XYZ file of C-alpha atoms in Angstrom:
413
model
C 137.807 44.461 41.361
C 136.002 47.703 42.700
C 134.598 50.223 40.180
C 136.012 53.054 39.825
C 133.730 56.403 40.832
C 131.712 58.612 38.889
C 134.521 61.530 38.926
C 137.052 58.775 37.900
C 135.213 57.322 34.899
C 134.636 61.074 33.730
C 137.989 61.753 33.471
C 139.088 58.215 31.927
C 136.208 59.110 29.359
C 137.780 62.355 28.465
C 140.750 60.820 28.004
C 139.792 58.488 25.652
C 137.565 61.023 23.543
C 140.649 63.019 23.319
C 143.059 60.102 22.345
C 139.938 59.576 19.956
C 139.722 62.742 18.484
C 143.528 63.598 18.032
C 143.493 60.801 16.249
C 140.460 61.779 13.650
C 141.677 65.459 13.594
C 145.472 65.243 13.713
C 146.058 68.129 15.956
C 145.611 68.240 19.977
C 142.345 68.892 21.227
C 140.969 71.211 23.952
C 138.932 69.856 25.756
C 136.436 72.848 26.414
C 136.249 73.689 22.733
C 132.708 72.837 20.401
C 133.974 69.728 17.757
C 132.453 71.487 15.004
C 135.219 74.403 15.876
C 138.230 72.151 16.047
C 136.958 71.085 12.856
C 135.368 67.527 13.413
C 132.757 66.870 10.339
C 129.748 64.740 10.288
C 131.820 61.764 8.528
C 133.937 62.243 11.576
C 131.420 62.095 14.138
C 129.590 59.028 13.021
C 133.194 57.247 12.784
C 133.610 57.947 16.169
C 130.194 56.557 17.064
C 130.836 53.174 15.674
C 134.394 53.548 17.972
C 131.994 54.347 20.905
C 129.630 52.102 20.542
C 132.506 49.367 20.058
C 134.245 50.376 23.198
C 131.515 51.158 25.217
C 128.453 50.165 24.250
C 124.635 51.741 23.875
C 125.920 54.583 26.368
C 124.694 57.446 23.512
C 122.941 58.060 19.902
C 124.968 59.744 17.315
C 122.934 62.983 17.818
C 124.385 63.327 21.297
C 128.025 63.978 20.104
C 126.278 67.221 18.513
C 124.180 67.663 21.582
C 126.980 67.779 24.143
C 129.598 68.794 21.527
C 132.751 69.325 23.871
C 135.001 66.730 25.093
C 133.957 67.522 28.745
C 130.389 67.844 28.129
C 130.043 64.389 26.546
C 132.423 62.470 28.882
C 130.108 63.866 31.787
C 127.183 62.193 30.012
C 129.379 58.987 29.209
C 129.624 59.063 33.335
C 126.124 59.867 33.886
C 124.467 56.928 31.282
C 127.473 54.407 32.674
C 125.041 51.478 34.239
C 128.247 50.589 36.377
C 126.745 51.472 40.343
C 130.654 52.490 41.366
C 132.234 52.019 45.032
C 130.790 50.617 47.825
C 128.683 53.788 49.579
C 128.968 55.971 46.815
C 125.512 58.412 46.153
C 123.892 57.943 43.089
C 120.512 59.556 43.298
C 117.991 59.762 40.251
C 114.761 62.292 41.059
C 111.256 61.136 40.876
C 108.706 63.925 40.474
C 104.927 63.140 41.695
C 101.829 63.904 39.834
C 98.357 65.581 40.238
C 96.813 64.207 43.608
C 99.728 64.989 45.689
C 98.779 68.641 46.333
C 97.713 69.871 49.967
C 97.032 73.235 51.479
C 100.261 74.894 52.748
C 102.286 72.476 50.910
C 106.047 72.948 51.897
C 105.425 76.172 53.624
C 107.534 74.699 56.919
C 110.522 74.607 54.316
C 109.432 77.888 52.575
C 109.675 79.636 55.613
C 113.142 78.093 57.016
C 115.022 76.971 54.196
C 116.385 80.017 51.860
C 117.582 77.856 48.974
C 113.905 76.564 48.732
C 112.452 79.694 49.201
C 114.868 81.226 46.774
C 113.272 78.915 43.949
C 109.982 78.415 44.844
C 109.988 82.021 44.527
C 111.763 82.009 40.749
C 109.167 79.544 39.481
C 106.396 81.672 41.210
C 107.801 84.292 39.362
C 107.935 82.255 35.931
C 103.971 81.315 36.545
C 102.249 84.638 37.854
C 101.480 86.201 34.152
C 99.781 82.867 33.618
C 98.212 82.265 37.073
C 97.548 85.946 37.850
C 98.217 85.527 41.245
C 101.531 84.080 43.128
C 101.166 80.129 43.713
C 103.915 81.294 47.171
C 100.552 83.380 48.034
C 98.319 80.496 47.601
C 100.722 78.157 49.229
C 101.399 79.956 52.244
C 97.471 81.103 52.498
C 96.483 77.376 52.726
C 94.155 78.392 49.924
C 91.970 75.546 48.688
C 92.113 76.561 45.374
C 95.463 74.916 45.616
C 92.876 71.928 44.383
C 91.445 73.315 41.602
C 93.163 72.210 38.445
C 94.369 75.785 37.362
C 96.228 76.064 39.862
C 96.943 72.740 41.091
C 99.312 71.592 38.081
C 101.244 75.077 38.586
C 102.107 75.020 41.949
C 102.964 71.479 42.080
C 104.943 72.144 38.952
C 106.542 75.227 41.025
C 106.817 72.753 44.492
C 108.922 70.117 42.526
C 110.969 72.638 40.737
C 111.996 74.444 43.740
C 112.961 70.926 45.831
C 114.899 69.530 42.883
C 116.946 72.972 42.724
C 117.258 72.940 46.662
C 119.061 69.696 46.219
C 121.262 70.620 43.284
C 122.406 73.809 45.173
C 123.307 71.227 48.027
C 125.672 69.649 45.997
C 123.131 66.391 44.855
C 123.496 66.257 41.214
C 120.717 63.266 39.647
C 122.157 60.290 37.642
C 118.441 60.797 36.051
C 114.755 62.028 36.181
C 111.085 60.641 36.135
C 107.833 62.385 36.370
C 104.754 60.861 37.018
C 102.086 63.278 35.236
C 101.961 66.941 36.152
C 105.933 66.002 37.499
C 107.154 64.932 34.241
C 107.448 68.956 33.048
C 109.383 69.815 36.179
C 111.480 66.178 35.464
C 112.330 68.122 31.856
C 112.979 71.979 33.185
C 115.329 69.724 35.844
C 116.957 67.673 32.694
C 117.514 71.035 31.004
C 114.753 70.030 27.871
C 112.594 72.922 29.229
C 113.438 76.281 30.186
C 111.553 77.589 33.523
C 110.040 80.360 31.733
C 108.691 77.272 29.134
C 107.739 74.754 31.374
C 106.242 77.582 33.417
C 103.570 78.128 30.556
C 103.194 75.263 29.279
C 102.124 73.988 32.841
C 99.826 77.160 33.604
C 98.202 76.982 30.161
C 97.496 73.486 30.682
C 95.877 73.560 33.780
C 93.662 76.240 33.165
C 92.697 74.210 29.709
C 91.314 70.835 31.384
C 90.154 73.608 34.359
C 87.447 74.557 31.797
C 86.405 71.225 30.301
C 82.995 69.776 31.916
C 83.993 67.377 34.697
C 82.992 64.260 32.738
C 84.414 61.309 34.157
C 86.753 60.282 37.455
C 89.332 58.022 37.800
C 89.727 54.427 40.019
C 92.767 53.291 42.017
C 92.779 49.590 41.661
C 94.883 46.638 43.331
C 94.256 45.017 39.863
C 97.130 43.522 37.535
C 97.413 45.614 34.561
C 95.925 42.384 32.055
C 92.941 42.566 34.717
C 92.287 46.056 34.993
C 92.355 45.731 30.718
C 90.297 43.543 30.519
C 87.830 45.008 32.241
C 87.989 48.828 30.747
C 87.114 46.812 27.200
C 83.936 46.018 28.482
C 83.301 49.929 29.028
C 84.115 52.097 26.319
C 84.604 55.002 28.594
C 86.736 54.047 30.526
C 90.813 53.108 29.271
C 93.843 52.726 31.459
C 95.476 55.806 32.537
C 98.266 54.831 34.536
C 100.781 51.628 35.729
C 102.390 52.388 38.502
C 103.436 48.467 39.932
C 102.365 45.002 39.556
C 99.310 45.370 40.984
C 98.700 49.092 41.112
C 96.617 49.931 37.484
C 94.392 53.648 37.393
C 91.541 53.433 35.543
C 90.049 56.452 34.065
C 86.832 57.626 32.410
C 82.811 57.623 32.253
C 82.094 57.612 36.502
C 78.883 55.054 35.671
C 81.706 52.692 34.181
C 83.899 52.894 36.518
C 81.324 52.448 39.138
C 80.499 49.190 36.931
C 84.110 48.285 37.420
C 84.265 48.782 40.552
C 81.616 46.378 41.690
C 82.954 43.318 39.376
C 86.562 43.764 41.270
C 84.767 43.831 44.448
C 83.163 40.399 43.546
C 86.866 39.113 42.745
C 88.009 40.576 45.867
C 90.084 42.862 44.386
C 90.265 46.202 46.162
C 89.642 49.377 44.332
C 89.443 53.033 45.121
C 87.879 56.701 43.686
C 89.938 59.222 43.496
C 89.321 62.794 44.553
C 89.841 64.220 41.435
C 88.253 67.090 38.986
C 89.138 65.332 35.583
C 89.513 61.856 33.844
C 93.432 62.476 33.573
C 95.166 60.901 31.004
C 91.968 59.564 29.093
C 91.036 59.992 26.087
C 88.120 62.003 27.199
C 91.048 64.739 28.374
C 90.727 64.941 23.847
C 89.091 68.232 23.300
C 92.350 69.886 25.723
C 94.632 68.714 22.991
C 94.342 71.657 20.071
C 94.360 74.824 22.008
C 97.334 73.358 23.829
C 99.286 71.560 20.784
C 99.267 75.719 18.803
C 100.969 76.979 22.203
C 103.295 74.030 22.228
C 104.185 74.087 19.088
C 105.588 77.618 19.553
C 107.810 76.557 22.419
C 111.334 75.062 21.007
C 111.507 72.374 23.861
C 114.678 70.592 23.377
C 116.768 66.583 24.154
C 117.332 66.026 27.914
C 120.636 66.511 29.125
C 120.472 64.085 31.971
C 119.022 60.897 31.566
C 115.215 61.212 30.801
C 112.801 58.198 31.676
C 109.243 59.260 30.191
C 106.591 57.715 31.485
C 104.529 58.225 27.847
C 107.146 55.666 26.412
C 107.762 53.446 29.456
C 111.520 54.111 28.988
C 114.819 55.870 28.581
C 114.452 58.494 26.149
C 116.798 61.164 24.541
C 114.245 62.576 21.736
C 113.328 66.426 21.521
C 111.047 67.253 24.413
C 108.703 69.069 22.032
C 104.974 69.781 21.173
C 103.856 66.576 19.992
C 105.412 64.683 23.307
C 103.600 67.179 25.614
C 99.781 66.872 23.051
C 100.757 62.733 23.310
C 101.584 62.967 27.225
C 97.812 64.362 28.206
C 95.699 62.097 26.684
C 98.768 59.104 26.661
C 98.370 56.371 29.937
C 101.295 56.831 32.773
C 103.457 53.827 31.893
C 105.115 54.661 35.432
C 106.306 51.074 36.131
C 108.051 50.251 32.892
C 109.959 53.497 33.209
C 110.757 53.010 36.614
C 111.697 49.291 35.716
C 114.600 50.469 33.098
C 115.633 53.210 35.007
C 116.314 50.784 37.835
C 118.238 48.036 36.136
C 120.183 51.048 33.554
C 121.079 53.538 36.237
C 121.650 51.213 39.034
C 121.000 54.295 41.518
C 121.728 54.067 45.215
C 119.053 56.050 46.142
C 115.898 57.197 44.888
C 114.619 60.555 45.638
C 110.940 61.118 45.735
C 109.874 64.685 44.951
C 106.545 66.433 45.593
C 104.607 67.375 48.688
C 103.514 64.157 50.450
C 105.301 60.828 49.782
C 103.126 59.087 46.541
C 105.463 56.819 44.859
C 108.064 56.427 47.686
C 106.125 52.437 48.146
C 105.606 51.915 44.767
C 109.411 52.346 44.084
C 110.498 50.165 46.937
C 108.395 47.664 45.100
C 109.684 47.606 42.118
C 113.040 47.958 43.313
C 113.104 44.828 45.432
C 115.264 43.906 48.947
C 118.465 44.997 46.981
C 116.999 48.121 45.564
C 117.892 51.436 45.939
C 117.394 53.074 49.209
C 113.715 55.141 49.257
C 113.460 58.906 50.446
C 110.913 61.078 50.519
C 111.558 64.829 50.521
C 108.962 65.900 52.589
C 106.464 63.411 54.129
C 103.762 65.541 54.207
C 101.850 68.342 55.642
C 104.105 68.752 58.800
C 107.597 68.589 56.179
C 110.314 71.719 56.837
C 113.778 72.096 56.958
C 114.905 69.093 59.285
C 113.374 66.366 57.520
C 115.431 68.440 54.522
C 118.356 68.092 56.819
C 117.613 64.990 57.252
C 117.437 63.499 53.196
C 120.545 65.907 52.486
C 122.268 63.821 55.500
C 121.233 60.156 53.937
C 122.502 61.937 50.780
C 126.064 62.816 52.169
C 125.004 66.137 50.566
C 124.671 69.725 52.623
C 126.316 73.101 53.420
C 129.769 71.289 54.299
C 130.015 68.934 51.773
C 129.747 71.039 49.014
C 131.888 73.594 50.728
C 134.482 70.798 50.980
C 133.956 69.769 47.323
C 135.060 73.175 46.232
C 137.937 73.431 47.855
């Protein structure tokens, strides 16, 4: 027996909220209407929780009937958090934002310069981060300014990058079953999931950069073919030095004191276990990244942040997540380790996606993902490859994504 598709379930959810509802209210029910105005109490709601969670399982927490408090609004999340992969050739396509390291002069200045729905939003988010950056991260882009490598201004225009190519795909009619973000990508995962606003994640990103930009260059951080016991093991013979991200079985980032790592380094080599420095100013997601945390926690906390509307897979927790994207998960997230696998893992095996999108600058995660996914995993795409990337290899994931100019004309009609 086929499943039925996305669209279909959507509407046989809304049918059975409203059956639901009628039921607990006593009148009809409109579907575009707030509960709270048709008159549905919080003894209501949680009754028709436990009738959710009877029917349907673990598809939402009882907050969520508040948080998408219409009929249509929660049946479209009831379709979005259904695990069930739907008909044969049917597009289901989470986003996967990069992190720091995936920055590179000119980045996405062939699409800038061809594609007006990218340029349109690149521009917006440039717009969102100049009275924090004090220059235009477009300008720097286009310039092929290597300051696009200082940390300042790094985090802000990949922020802006990944913003821009999420909202490029949206606008071509490719709406995400969910979001990760690996890092830096995690904020524009959230302004994409609707927990941030731009003009939010805009200074929380800029603020941040410039914030580890001024903290003494301490420490470095060590690509490693190491399991993640291994690479453990090893980082609690050097105090300095603590895990900072998991990104597969056998792909553990190590970050800290350079003389330890240097230490660590060696005693992998003699196991025959390959290992690599990274080019970077910082020791990211340490706990030497410490002294960042107050300045940034007073602007955070000022910022209202807010739950995910799409299905959020934090890479702080390792897993699905609907909490409050507020200050104390952005203070956790900078000193917390990138628990990239585990989130990757459950988004996998919950969201059953068709394809995976990777998006950033230069493909980063694209063969991590195809590991974790397996031979029957989703199919892999990259939205630009790297410095060369502009509007055909666009074309070209839009295409794989039976997304574009036509199809979403058709879809309106």
């Amino acid at each position: 027996m086929s499943v039925p598709p996305r669209e279909s379930r959507e509407l046989a959810y809304a049918d059975w909220l409203t059956e639901r509802l009628t039921r607990y209210l006593g009148r009809p029910v409109d579907e575009t209407v707030p509960f709270a105005e048709q008159g549905l109490d919080s003894v209501a709601a949680l009754s028709l929780y436990g009738d959710i969670e009877e029917e349907f399982g673990p598809l939402i927490d009882p907050t969520d009937i508040w948080e998408y408090p219409t009929v249509r609004s929660l049946a479209w999340q009831f379709a979005l958090r259904d695990p069930r992969p739907g008909d044969a050739g049917q597009v289901r396509a989470a986003f996967v934002f990069t992190g720091q390291g995936s920055q590179h002069p000119g980045m996405t200045s062939g699409l800038y310069l061809h594609s007006t729905d990218y340029r349109t939003f690149l521009d917006e988010a440039a717009d969102a981060l100049q009275p924090y950056t004090g220059l235009s991260v477009v300008d720097l882009i286009l310039s092929g300014d290597l300051r696009i490598h200082q940390t300042a201004f790094t985090q802000p225009a990949l922020f802006a990058v990944e913003y821009a190519l999420a909202r490029t795909l949206e606008a071509s009619g490719v709406r995400p079953v969910a979001v990760l973000g690996h890092g830096i990508g995690e904020f524009a995962a959230a302004a994409i999931a609707g927990a941030l606003t731009l003009a939010d994640a805009a200074k929380l990103v800029a603020l941040r950069g410039a914030f580890m930009q001024y903290l003494p260059s301490n420490g470095g951080m060590l690509a490693t073919c190491a399991p993640s016991y291994e690479a453990a093991e090893l980082a609690a013979g050097e105090p300095g030095v603590s895990i900072s991200a998991i990104n597969a079985a056998k792909a553990t980032v190590l970050s800290g004191d350079l003389a330890g790592l240097e230490r660590i380094q060696d005693r992998l080599a003699l196991r025959g276990i390959a290992s690599t420095p990274l080019k970077v100013t910082h020791p990211f997601h340490s706990p030497l990244m410490e002294p960042v945390v107050p300045k940034f926690e007073v602007v955070a906390r000022r910022l209202p942040g807010g739950a995910p509307r799409l299905p959020f897979y934090s890479t702080v927790h390792g897993r699905f997540t609907n909490e409050p994207l507020y200050a104390p998960y952005w203070t956790r997230q900078i000193t917390a380790p990138v628990r990239f696998a585990d989130a990757a893992r459950q988004l996998l095996a919950q969201q059953t996606p068709s394809h995976i999108v990777e998006i950033g600058p230069r493909v980063v995660l694209t063969p991590f993902l195809r590991r974790l996914g397996g031979r029957s995993g989703p199919i892999c795409l990259a939205m630009c490859r790297g410095p060369e990337s502009n509007a055909v290899d666009l074309a070209g994931v839009l295409s794989a994504l039976d997304a574009g100019p036509l199809n979403t004309a058709l879809a309106r009609t």
